[in-house]
Coordinates of N, CA and C and ligand atoms in Angstrom, one line a residue:
M1320 N 0.8 -1.2 0.0 CA 0.0 0.0 0.0 C 0.9 1.3 0.0
A1321 N 0.8 2.0 -1.1 CA 1.7 3.2 -1.2 C 0.9 4.4 -0.5
N1322 N 1.7 5.3 0.1 CA 1.1 6.5 0.6 C 0.6 7.4 -0.5
T1323 N -0.5 8.1 -0.4 CA -1.1 8.9 -1.4 C -0.9 10.4 -1.1
P1324 N -1.0 11.3 -2.1 CA -1.0 12.7 -1.7 C -2.1 13.0 -0.7
D1325 N -3.3 12.4 -0.7 CA -4.3 12.7 0.2 C -3.9 12.2 1.7
S1326 N -3.3 11.0 1.8 CA -2.9 10.6 3.1 C -1.8 11.5 3.7
L1327 N -0.9 11.9 2.8 CA 0.3 12.7 3.2 C -0.3 14.1 3.6
D1328 N -1.3 14.6 2.9 CA -1.9 15.9 3.2 C -2.6 15.9 4.5
L1329 N -3.2 14.7 4.9 CA -3.9 14.6 6.2 C -2.8 14.7 7.3
Y1330 N -1.7 14.0 7.0 CA -0.6 14.1 8.0 C -0.1 15.6 8.1
A1331 N 0.0 16.3 7.0 CA 0.4 17.7 7.0 C -0.5 18.5 7.8
K1332 N -1.8 18.2 7.8 CA -2.8 19.0 8.6 C -2.6 18.8 10.1
V1333 N -2.1 17.7 10.5 CA -2.1 17.4 12.0 C -0.7 17.3 12.6
E1334 N 0.4 17.4 11.7 CA 1.7 17.2 12.2 C 2.0 18.0 13.5
D1335 N 1.5 19.2 13.6 CA 1.8 20.0 14.7 C 1.2 19.5 16.0
L1336 N 0.2 18.6 15.9 CA -0.4 18.0 17.1 C 0.3 16.7 17.6
L1337 N 1.3 16.3 16.8 CA 1.9 15.0 17.1 C 3.2 15.1 18.0
G1338 N 3.7 16.3 18.2 CA 4.8 16.4 19.1 C 6.1 16.2 18.4
V1339 N 6.1 16.0 17.1 CA 7.4 15.7 16.4 C 8.2 17.0 16.2
K1340 N 7.5 18.2 16.1 CA 8.2 19.4 15.9 C 9.2 19.7 17.1
E1341 N 8.8 19.2 18.3 CA 9.6 19.5 19.5 C 10.9 18.6 19.5
S1342 N 10.8 17.4 18.9 CA 12.0 16.5 18.9 C 12.9 16.8 17.7
A1343 N 12.4 17.5 16.7 CA 13.1 17.6 15.4 C 14.5 18.3 15.6
P1344 N 14.6 19.4 16.4 CA 15.9 20.0 16.4 C 17.1 19.1 16.9
R1345 N 16.7 18.1 17.7 CA 17.8 17.2 18.2 C 18.3 16.3 17.0
L1346 N 17.4 16.0 16.1 CA 17.7 15.2 14.9 C 18.5 16.1 13.9
Y1347 N 17.9 17.3 13.7 CA 18.5 18.2 12.7 C 20.0 18.5 13.1
A1348 N 20.3 18.5 14.4 CA 21.7 18.8 14.9 C 22.7 17.8 14.2
H1349 N 22.3 16.6 14.0 CA 23.2 15.6 13.4 C 23.5 16.1 12.0
Y1350 N 22.5 16.5 11.2 CA 22.7 17.0 9.9 C 23.6 18.2 9.8
L1351 N 23.3 19.1 10.7 CA 24.0 20.4 10.8 C 25.5 20.2 11.0
L1352 N 25.8 19.3 12.0 CA 27.2 19.0 12.3 C 27.9 18.5 11.1
F1353 N 27.3 17.6 10.4 CA 28.0 17.1 9.2 C 28.1 18.2 8.1
L1354 N 27.0 18.9 7.8 CA 27.0 19.9 6.7 C 28.0 21.0 7.0
Q1355 N 28.2 21.3 8.3 CA 29.1 22.4 8.6 C 30.5 22.1 8.2
A1356 N 30.8 20.8 8.1 CA 32.2 20.4 7.9 C 32.5 20.1 6.4
I1357 N 31.6 20.3 5.5 CA 31.9 20.1 4.1 C 31.6 21.4 3.3
D1358 N 32.2 21.4 2.1 CA 31.9 22.5 1.2 C 30.8 22.1 0.2
F1359 N 29.8 22.8 0.0 CA 28.8 22.5 -1.0 C 28.0 23.8 -1.4
D1360 N 27.4 23.7 -2.6 CA 26.6 24.9 -3.1 C 25.1 24.6 -3.2
T1361 N 24.8 23.3 -3.4 CA 23.4 23.0 -3.7 C 22.9 21.9 -2.8
L1362 N 21.7 22.1 -2.3 CA 21.1 21.1 -1.5 C 19.6 20.8 -1.8
L1363 N 19.3 19.6 -2.0 CA 17.9 19.2 -2.3 C 17.4 18.4 -1.1
D1364 N 16.3 18.8 -0.5 CA 15.7 18.1 0.6 C 14.4 17.4 0.1
V1365 N 14.5 16.0 0.1 CA 13.4 15.2 -0.4 C 12.5 14.9 0.8
G1366 N 11.2 15.1 0.6 CA 10.2 15.0 1.8 C 10.4 16.1 2.7
C1367 N 10.4 17.3 2.1 CA 10.8 18.5 2.9 C 9.8 18.9 4.0
G1368 N 8.6 18.3 3.9 CA 7.6 18.6 4.9 C 7.3 20.1 4.9
S1369 N 7.1 20.7 6.1 CA 6.7 22.1 6.2 C 7.9 23.1 6.0
G1370 N 9.1 22.5 5.7 CA 10.3 23.4 5.4 C 11.1 23.8 6.6
D1371 N 10.8 23.2 7.8 CA 11.6 23.6 9.0 C 13.0 23.3 8.9
F1372 N 13.3 22.1 8.3 CA 14.7 21.7 8.2 C 15.5 22.6 7.3
L1373 N 14.9 22.9 6.1 CA 15.6 23.8 5.2 C 15.8 25.2 5.8
Q1374 N 14.8 25.6 6.5 CA 14.8 27.0 7.1 C 16.0 27.0 8.1
Q1375 N 16.1 26.0 8.9 CA 17.1 26.0 9.9 C 18.5 25.8 9.3
M1376 N 18.7 25.0 8.3 CA 20.0 24.8 7.6 C 20.4 26.1 6.9
Q1377 N 19.4 26.8 6.3 CA 19.7 28.0 5.6 C 20.2 29.1 6.5
K1378 N 19.5 29.2 7.7 CA 19.9 30.2 8.7 C 21.3 29.9 9.2
A1379 N 21.7 28.7 9.4 CA 23.0 28.3 10.0 C 24.1 28.3 8.9
L1380 N 23.8 28.0 7.7 CA 24.8 27.7 6.7 C 24.9 28.6 5.5
S1381 N 23.8 29.4 5.3 CA 23.7 30.2 4.1 C 24.1 29.5 2.8
V1382 N 23.4 28.4 2.5 CA 23.7 27.6 1.3 C 23.2 28.4 0.1
P1383 N 24.0 28.5 -1.0 CA 23.6 29.3 -2.1 C 22.3 28.9 -2.7
T1384 N 22.1 27.5 -2.9 CA 20.8 27.0 -3.5 C 20.2 25.9 -2.6
V1385 N 19.0 26.1 -2.1 CA 18.3 25.0 -1.5 C 17.0 24.9 -2.1
K1386 N 16.5 23.6 -2.2 CA 15.2 23.3 -2.7 C 14.6 22.2 -2.0
G1387 N 13.3 22.2 -1.8 CA 12.6 21.1 -1.2 C 11.6 20.5 -2.2
I1388 N 11.4 19.2 -2.0 CA 10.3 18.5 -2.8 C 9.6 17.6 -1.8
D1389 N 8.3 17.4 -2.1 CA 7.5 16.6 -1.3 C 6.3 16.1 -2.1
L1390 N 5.7 15.0 -1.7 CA 4.5 14.5 -2.5 C 3.2 15.1 -1.9
S1391 N 3.3 15.8 -0.8 CA 2.1 16.4 -0.2 C 2.0 17.9 -0.7
P1392 N 1.0 18.2 -1.5 CA 0.8 19.6 -1.9 C 0.7 20.6 -0.7
L1393 N 0.1 20.1 0.4 CA 0.0 21.0 1.5 C 1.3 21.3 2.2
M1394 N 2.2 20.3 2.2 CA 3.5 20.5 2.8 C 4.3 21.4 1.9
V1395 N 4.2 21.3 0.6 CA 4.9 22.1 -0.3 C 4.5 23.6 -0.1
A1396 N 3.2 23.8 0.0 CA 2.6 25.1 0.3 C 3.2 25.7 1.5
K1397 N 3.4 24.9 2.6 CA 3.9 25.4 3.9 C 5.4 25.8 3.7
T1398 N 6.1 25.0 2.9 CA 7.6 25.4 2.7 C 7.7 26.7 1.8
L1399 N 6.8 26.8 0.8 CA 6.8 28.0 0.0 C 6.5 29.2 0.9
D1400 N 5.6 29.1 1.8 CA 5.2 30.2 2.7 C 6.4 30.7 3.5
K1401 N 7.4 29.8 3.7 CA 8.6 30.3 4.4 C 9.6 30.9 3.5
G1402 N 9.2 31.1 2.2 CA 10.1 31.8 1.3 C 11.2 30.8 0.8
I1403 N 10.9 29.5 0.8 CA 11.9 28.5 0.4 C 11.3 27.9 -0.9
D1404 N 12.2 27.7 -1.9 CA 11.8 27.1 -3.2 C 11.4 25.6 -2.9
A1405 N 10.2 25.3 -3.4 CA 9.7 23.9 -3.2 C 8.8 23.5 -4.3
T1406 N 8.7 22.2 -4.6 CA 7.9 21.7 -5.7 C 7.3 20.3 -5.3
C1407 N 6.1 20.1 -5.7 CA 5.4 18.8 -5.4 C 5.8 17.9 -6.5
M1408 N 6.8 17.0 -6.3 CA 7.2 16.1 -7.3 C 8.1 15.0 -6.7
N1409 N 8.2 13.9 -7.4 CA 9.0 12.8 -7.1 C 10.4 13.0 -7.4
L1410 N 11.4 12.6 -6.6 CA 12.8 12.8 -6.8 C 13.2 12.4 -8.3
C1411 N 12.6 11.3 -8.8 CA 13.1 10.7 -10.1 C 12.7 11.7 -11.2
E1412 N 11.8 12.6 -11.0 CA 11.4 13.6 -12.0 C 12.2 14.8 -12.0
A1413 N 13.1 15.0 -11.0 CA 13.9 16.2 -10.9 C 14.9 16.3 -12.1
Q1414 N 15.1 17.6 -12.5 CA 15.9 17.8 -13.7 C 17.4 18.0 -13.3
E1415 N 17.7 18.5 -12.1 CA 19.0 18.9 -11.8 C 19.8 17.9 -11.0
Q1416 N 21.1 18.1 -10.9 CA 21.9 17.3 -9.9 C 22.3 18.2 -8.8
Y1417 N 22.6 17.6 -7.6 CA 22.9 18.4 -6.4 C 24.1 17.9 -5.7
D1418 N 24.8 18.8 -4.9 CA 25.9 18.5 -4.1 C 25.5 17.6 -2.9
V1419 N 24.3 18.0 -2.4 CA 23.8 17.3 -1.2 C 22.4 17.0 -1.4
I1420 N 22.0 15.7 -1.1 CA 20.5 15.4 -1.0 C 20.3 14.9 0.4
T1421 N 19.1 15.4 1.0 CA 18.8 15.0 2.3 C 17.4 14.3 2.3
A1422 N 17.2 13.4 3.2 CA 15.8 12.8 3.4 C 15.7 12.6 4.9
V1423 N 15.0 13.6 5.5 CA 15.0 13.8 6.9 C 13.8 13.4 7.7
F1424 N 14.0 12.9 8.9 CA 12.9 12.5 9.8 C 12.0 11.5 9.2
D1425 N 12.5 10.3 9.0 CA 11.7 9.1 8.6 C 11.4 9.0 7.1
M1426 N 11.8 10.0 6.3 CA 11.3 10.0 4.9 C 11.5 8.7 4.2
L1427 N 12.7 8.1 4.4 CA 12.9 6.8 3.8 C 12.0 5.7 4.3
N1428 N 11.5 5.8 5.5 CA 10.6 4.8 6.0 C 9.2 4.9 5.4
Y1429 N 8.9 6.0 4.7 CA 7.6 6.1 4.0 C 7.6 5.3 2.7
L1430 N 8.8 4.7 2.3 CA 8.9 4.0 1.1 C 8.8 2.5 1.4
D1431 N 8.0 1.7 0.6 CA 8.1 0.3 0.7 C 9.3 -0.2 0.0
K1432 N 9.6 -1.5 0.0 CA 10.9 -2.0 -0.5 C 11.1 -1.6 -2.0
E1433 N 10.0 -1.8 -2.8 CA 10.2 -1.5 -4.2 C 10.4 0.0 -4.4
A1434 N 9.6 0.8 -3.7 CA 9.8 2.3 -3.8 C 11.2 2.7 -3.4
L1435 N 11.7 2.0 -2.3 CA 13.0 2.4 -1.8 C 14.1 2.1 -2.8
M1436 N 13.9 1.0 -3.5 CA 14.9 0.6 -4.6 C 15.0 1.7 -5.7
H1437 N 13.8 2.1 -6.2 CA 13.8 3.1 -7.2 C 14.3 4.5 -6.7
F1438 N 13.9 4.8 -5.4 CA 14.3 6.0 -4.8 C 15.8 6.1 -4.8
L1439 N 16.5 5.1 -4.3 CA 17.9 5.1 -4.1 C 18.7 5.2 -5.4
V1440 N 18.1 4.6 -6.4 CA 18.7 4.7 -7.8 C 18.7 6.2 -8.2
C1441 N 17.5 6.8 -7.9 CA 17.4 8.2 -8.3 C 18.2 9.2 -7.4
V1442 N 18.5 8.8 -6.2 CA 19.4 9.6 -5.3 C 20.8 9.6 -6.0
K1443 N 21.3 8.5 -6.4 CA 22.6 8.4 -7.1 C 22.6 9.3 -8.3
T1444 N 21.6 9.1 -9.2 CA 21.5 9.8 -10.5 C 21.5 11.3 -10.2
H1445 N 20.9 11.8 -9.2 CA 20.7 13.2 -8.9 C 21.8 13.8 -8.1
L1446 N 22.8 13.0 -7.7 CA 23.9 13.6 -6.9 C 25.1 13.9 -7.9
N1447 N 25.7 15.0 -7.7 CA 27.0 15.3 -8.4 C 28.0 14.3 -7.9
E1448 N 29.1 14.1 -8.8 CA 30.2 13.3 -8.4 C 30.8 13.9 -7.1
G1449 N 31.0 13.0 -6.1 CA 31.6 13.5 -4.8 C 30.5 14.0 -3.9
G1450 N 29.2 14.0 -4.3 CA 28.1 14.5 -3.5 C 27.7 13.6 -2.4
Y1451 N 26.9 14.1 -1.5 CA 26.6 13.4 -0.2 C 25.1 13.2 -0.2
F1452 N 24.7 12.0 0.4 CA 23.3 11.8 0.7 C 23.2 11.5 2.2
L1453 N 22.4 12.4 2.8 CA 22.2 12.3 4.3 C 20.8 11.9 4.6
C1454 N 20.6 10.9 5.5 CA 19.2 10.5 5.8 C 19.2 9.9 7.2
D1455 N 18.0 9.7 7.7 CA 17.9 8.9 9.0 C 16.8 7.9 8.8
I1456 N 16.9 6.8 9.5 CA 15.9 5.7 9.5 C 15.6 5.3 10.9
N1457 N 14.3 4.8 11.0 CA 13.9 4.3 12.3 C 14.6 2.9 12.5
T1458 N 15.1 2.7 13.8 CA 15.6 1.3 14.1 C 14.4 0.4 14.4
L1459 N 14.6 -0.9 14.4 CA 13.6 -1.9 14.7 C 13.0 -1.5 16.1
Y1460 N 13.9 -1.2 17.0 CA 13.6 -0.8 18.4 C 12.6 0.4 18.4
G1461 N 13.0 1.4 17.6 CA 12.2 2.6 17.4 C 10.7 2.2 17.0
F1462 N 10.6 1.4 16.0 CA 9.3 1.1 15.5 C 8.5 0.3 16.5
E1463 N 9.2 -0.6 17.2 CA 8.5 -1.5 18.1 C 8.1 -0.8 19.4
N1464 N 8.9 0.2 19.8 CA 8.7 0.8 21.2 C 8.2 2.2 21.2
V1465 N 8.5 3.0 20.2 CA 8.2 4.4 20.4 C 6.8 4.8 20.1
A1466 N 6.3 4.2 19.0 CA 5.0 4.8 18.5 C 3.9 3.8 18.2
V1467 N 3.8 2.7 19.0 CA 2.7 1.9 18.7 C 1.6 2.1 19.8
G1468 N 0.3 1.9 19.4 CA -0.8 2.1 20.3 C -1.6 3.3 19.8
S1469 N -2.4 3.8 20.7 CA -3.4 4.9 20.4 C -2.9 6.2 20.9
F1470 N -3.3 7.3 20.1 CA -2.9 8.6 20.5 C -4.0 9.5 20.1
I1471 N -4.3 10.4 21.1 CA -5.4 11.4 20.8 C -4.9 12.8 21.1
A1472 N -5.2 13.8 20.3 CA -4.8 15.2 20.5 C -5.9 16.1 20.0
E1473 N -6.0 17.2 20.6 CA -7.1 18.2 20.0 C -6.7 19.6 20.3
D1474 N -7.2 20.5 19.5 CA -7.2 21.9 19.8 C -8.6 22.5 19.6
K1475 N -8.7 23.8 19.4 CA -10.0 24.4 19.3 C -10.8 24.0 18.1
T1476 N -10.0 23.6 17.0 CA -10.7 23.3 15.7 C -10.5 21.9 15.3
R1477 N -9.7 21.1 16.0 CA -9.4 19.8 15.5 C -9.5 18.8 16.6
F1478 N -9.9 17.6 16.2 CA -9.8 16.4 17.1 C -9.2 15.3 16.3
L1479 N -8.1 14.8 16.9 CA -7.3 13.8 16.1 C -7.1 12.5 16.9
A1480 N -7.4 11.3 16.2 CA -7.1 10.0 16.9 C -6.2 9.3 15.9
V1481 N -5.1 8.7 16.4 CA -4.2 7.9 15.6 C -4.0 6.5 16.3
D1482 N -4.2 5.5 15.5 CA -4.0 4.1 16.0 C -2.9 3.5 15.2
S1483 N -1.9 3.0 15.8 CA -0.7 2.5 15.1 C -0.3 1.1 15.5
D1484 N 0.2 0.4 14.6 CA 0.6 -1.0 14.9 C 1.8 -1.3 14.0
F1485 N 2.7 -2.1 14.6 CA 3.9 -2.5 13.8 C 4.0 -4.0 13.8
E1486 N 3.9 -4.6 12.6 CA 3.9 -6.0 12.4 C 4.7 -6.4 11.1
E1487 N 5.6 -7.3 11.2 CA 6.3 -7.8 10.1 C 7.0 -6.7 9.3
G1488 N 7.6 -5.8 9.9 CA 8.3 -4.7 9.2 C 7.5 -3.6 8.7
K1489 N 6.2 -3.6 9.0 CA 5.3 -2.6 8.5 C 4.6 -1.9 9.6
Y1490 N 4.7 -0.6 9.6 CA 4.1 0.3 10.6 C 2.9 1.0 10.0
I1491 N 1.7 0.7 10.5 CA 0.5 1.2 9.9 C -0.2 2.1 10.9
S1492 N -0.4 3.4 10.4 CA -1.1 4.3 11.3 C -2.4 4.8 10.6
E1493 N -3.5 4.6 11.4 CA -4.8 5.1 10.9 C -5.1 6.4 11.6
F1494 N -5.2 7.4 10.7 CA -5.5 8.8 11.2 C -6.9 9.1 11.0
T1495 N -7.6 9.6 12.1 CA -9.0 10.0 12.0 C -9.0 11.5 12.5
L1496 N -9.4 12.4 11.6 CA -9.4 13.8 12.0 C -10.8 14.4 11.9
F1497 N -11.3 15.1 12.9 CA -12.5 15.9 12.9 C -12.1 17.4 12.9
E1498 N -12.5 18.1 11.8 CA -12.1 19.5 11.7 C -13.4 20.3 11.8
K1499 N -13.3 21.4 12.6 CA -14.5 22.2 12.7 C -14.7 23.1 11.5
E1500 N -15.9 23.0 10.9 CA -16.2 23.9 9.8 C -17.6 24.5 10.1
N1501 N -17.6 25.8 10.3 CA -18.8 26.5 10.8 C -19.3 25.8 12.1
Q1502 N -20.5 25.3 12.2 CA -20.9 24.7 13.4 C -20.8 23.2 13.4
C1503 N -20.2 22.6 12.3 CA -20.1 21.2 12.2 C -18.6 20.7 12.3
F1504 N -18.5 19.4 12.5 CA -17.2 18.8 12.4 C -17.1 17.9 11.2
V1505 N -16.1 18.1 10.4 CA -16.0 17.2 9.1 C -15.0 16.2 9.4
K1506 N -15.3 14.9 9.1 CA -14.4 13.8 9.4 C -13.6 13.4 8.2
S1507 N -12.3 13.2 8.4 CA -11.5 12.5 7.3 C -10.7 11.4 7.9
Q1508 N -10.4 10.4 7.1 CA -9.7 9.3 7.6 C -8.7 8.8 6.6
E1509 N -7.5 8.6 7.0 CA -6.4 8.1 6.0 C -5.5 7.1 6.7
T1510 N -4.8 6.3 5.9 CA -3.8 5.4 6.5 C -2.4 5.8 6.0
I1511 N -1.5 5.8 6.9 CA -0.1 6.0 6.4 C 0.8 4.8 6.8
G1512 N 1.5 4.3 5.8 CA 2.4 3.2 6.0 C 3.9 3.6 6.1
Q1513 N 4.6 3.0 7.1 CA 6.0 3.1 7.1 C 6.6 1.7 7.2
Y1514 N 7.8 1.6 6.7 CA 8.5 0.3 6.5 C 9.9 0.3 7.1
Y1515 N 10.2 -0.8 7.8 CA 11.5 -0.9 8.4 C 12.5 -1.3 7.3
H1516 N 13.6 -0.6 7.3 CA 14.8 -0.9 6.4 C 16.0 -1.0 7.2
S1517 N 16.9 -2.0 6.9 CA 18.2 -2.1 7.6 C 19.2 -1.2 6.9
I1518 N 20.3 -0.9 7.7 CA 21.4 -0.1 7.0 C 21.9 -0.9 5.9
D1519 N 22.1 -2.2 6.0 CA 22.7 -3.0 5.0 C 21.9 -2.9 3.7
E1520 N 20.6 -2.9 3.8 CA 19.7 -2.8 2.6 C 20.0 -1.5 1.9
I1521 N 20.1 -0.4 2.7 CA 20.3 0.9 2.0 C 21.6 1.0 1.4
V1522 N 22.6 0.4 2.1 CA 24.0 0.4 1.5 C 24.0 -0.3 0.1
K1523 N 23.4 -1.5 0.1 CA 23.4 -2.3 -1.1 C 22.6 -1.6 -2.2
L1524 N 21.4 -1.1 -1.9 CA 20.5 -0.5 -3.0 C 21.0 0.8 -3.5
S1525 N 21.8 1.5 -2.6 CA 22.2 2.9 -3.0 C 23.4 2.9 -3.9
N1526 N 24.2 1.9 -3.8 CA 25.5 1.9 -4.5 C 26.3 3.1 -4.2
L1527 N 26.2 3.6 -3.0 CA 27.0 4.7 -2.5 C 27.9 4.3 -1.3
E1528 N 28.9 5.0 -1.0 CA 29.8 4.6 0.0 C 29.3 5.2 1.4
L1529 N 29.1 4.3 2.4 CA 28.7 4.7 3.7 C 29.8 5.3 4.5
L1530 N 29.6 6.6 4.9 CA 30.6 7.3 5.6 C 30.3 7.4 7.1
V1531 N 29.0 7.5 7.4 CA 28.6 7.7 8.9 C 27.4 6.9 9.2
D1532 N 27.4 6.2 10.3 CA 26.2 5.6 10.8 C 26.1 5.8 12.3
D1533 N 25.5 6.9 12.7 CA 25.4 7.3 14.1 C 24.1 7.0 14.7
E1534 N 24.1 6.4 15.9 CA 22.9 6.1 16.6 C 22.2 7.4 17.1
V1535 N 20.9 7.4 17.1 CA 20.2 8.6 17.6 C 19.2 8.2 18.6
N1536 N 19.2 8.8 19.7 CA 18.2 8.5 20.8 C 17.3 9.7 21.0
L1537 N 16.3 9.8 20.1 CA 15.5 11.1 20.1 C 14.5 11.2 21.3
Y1538 N 14.1 10.0 21.7 CA 13.0 10.1 22.7 C 13.5 9.6 24.1
D1539 N 14.8 9.5 24.3 CA 15.4 9.1 25.6 C 14.9 7.7 26.1
F1540 N 14.7 6.8 25.1 CA 14.3 5.4 25.5 C 15.6 4.7 25.9
D1541 N 15.6 3.4 26.2 CA 16.8 2.6 26.6 C 17.7 2.4 25.4
M1542 N 17.2 2.4 24.2 CA 18.1 2.1 23.1 C 17.8 3.1 22.0
P1543 N 18.7 3.2 21.0 CA 18.5 4.2 19.9 C 17.3 3.9 19.1
D1544 N 16.5 5.0 18.8 CA 15.3 4.8 18.0 C 15.5 5.1 16.5
K1545 N 16.6 5.8 16.2 CA 16.9 6.1 14.8 C 18.4 6.0 14.6
V1546 N 18.8 5.9 13.3 CA 20.2 6.0 12.9 C 20.3 7.1 11.9
F1547 N 21.4 7.9 12.0 CA 21.7 9.0 11.1 C 22.8 8.4 10.1
L1548 N 22.5 8.5 8.8 CA 23.4 7.9 7.9 C 23.9 9.0 6.9
V1549 N 25.2 8.9 6.5 CA 25.7 9.7 5.4 C 26.4 8.8 4.4
F1550 N 26.1 9.1 3.1 CA 26.7 8.3 2.0 C 27.4 9.3 1.1
K1551 N 28.4 8.8 0.4 CA 29.1 9.6 -0.6 C 29.0 9.0 -2.0
K1552 N 28.8 9.8 -3.0 CA 28.9 9.2 -4.4 C 30.4 9.3 -4.8
V1553 N 31.0 8.2 -5.0 CA 32.5 8.2 -5.3 C 32.7 7.7 -6.7
Ligands
LIG2090 C1 7.8 12.7 8.8 S1 7.7 13.9 7.5 C2 9.2 14.7 7.7 C3 9.2 16.1 7.1 C4 10.4 16.9 7.1 N1 11.5 16.2 6.5 C5 10.8 17.2 8.6 O1 12.0 17.0 8.9 O2 10.0 17.7 9.3 C6 7.9 12.9 6.1 C7 7.6 13.7 4.8 O3 8.0 12.9 3.7 C8 7.0 13.2 2.6 N2 7.1 12.0 1.7 C9 6.7 10.8 1.9 N3 6.9 10.0 0.8 C10 7.6 10.8 -0.1 C11 8.1 10.6 -1.3 N4 8.1 9.4 -2.0 N5 8.7 11.7 -2.0 C12 8.8 12.9 -1.4 N6 8.2 13.1 -0.2 C13 7.7 12.1 0.5 C14 5.7 13.3 3.4 O4 4.7 14.0 2.7 C15 6.2 14.1 4.6 O5 6.2 15.5 4.4

């Protein structure tokens, strides 16, 4: 089951209720530390979401050219609102090559095995020689422990329920949203799938050289819930 623009748009509507924005800076710090240490002119962020990552990197590093792409039209609109170049498209359709490509905060986990294979081929195609691919993936521990079960959140205009389960490498989240419109609540429901991938799979499929694999403990559990990876096109 592939994620659709509609399901990704529903996620875009409720991301601020999920608490991920609060944890993101700790993850972004891994990216910033690496990017500070290299010379580059162009950066493409795939799955740019609402553009927070690009905004923070731009502030810290003043990269000459940054661009975001995402399959959610709503996310792209949020990035554009921040004054950052963004387009709703698949990486494989991109016309340019870049010094750095990033896929931040679980983006790779949104791809099933087949989509991951195509995606990583396109990462290599769209990197300049000597370019870097930076990403993070959820560990098995992260999938099994951090986000399974039910979650409810609300504010003045929205009520959200998320039910998540992880089985046989697949993490399925059912999102149910009630949005206030005039005096009524409008219900929408979508499913988002995430998929466990090992570092070895990504190394094999990417045909890139693995430079960094750092454990990340974003939620202060007993074991790392994510891994930060850096690859080089050699
Ligand atoms: C968890 S969010 C992370 C957003 C952002 N990178 C951040 O750090 O906040 C994952 C994002 O990946 C996007 N996405 C999922 N599959 C994608 C694909 N195949 N190509 C581009 N974007 C995708 C989703 O729409 C969503 O915005």
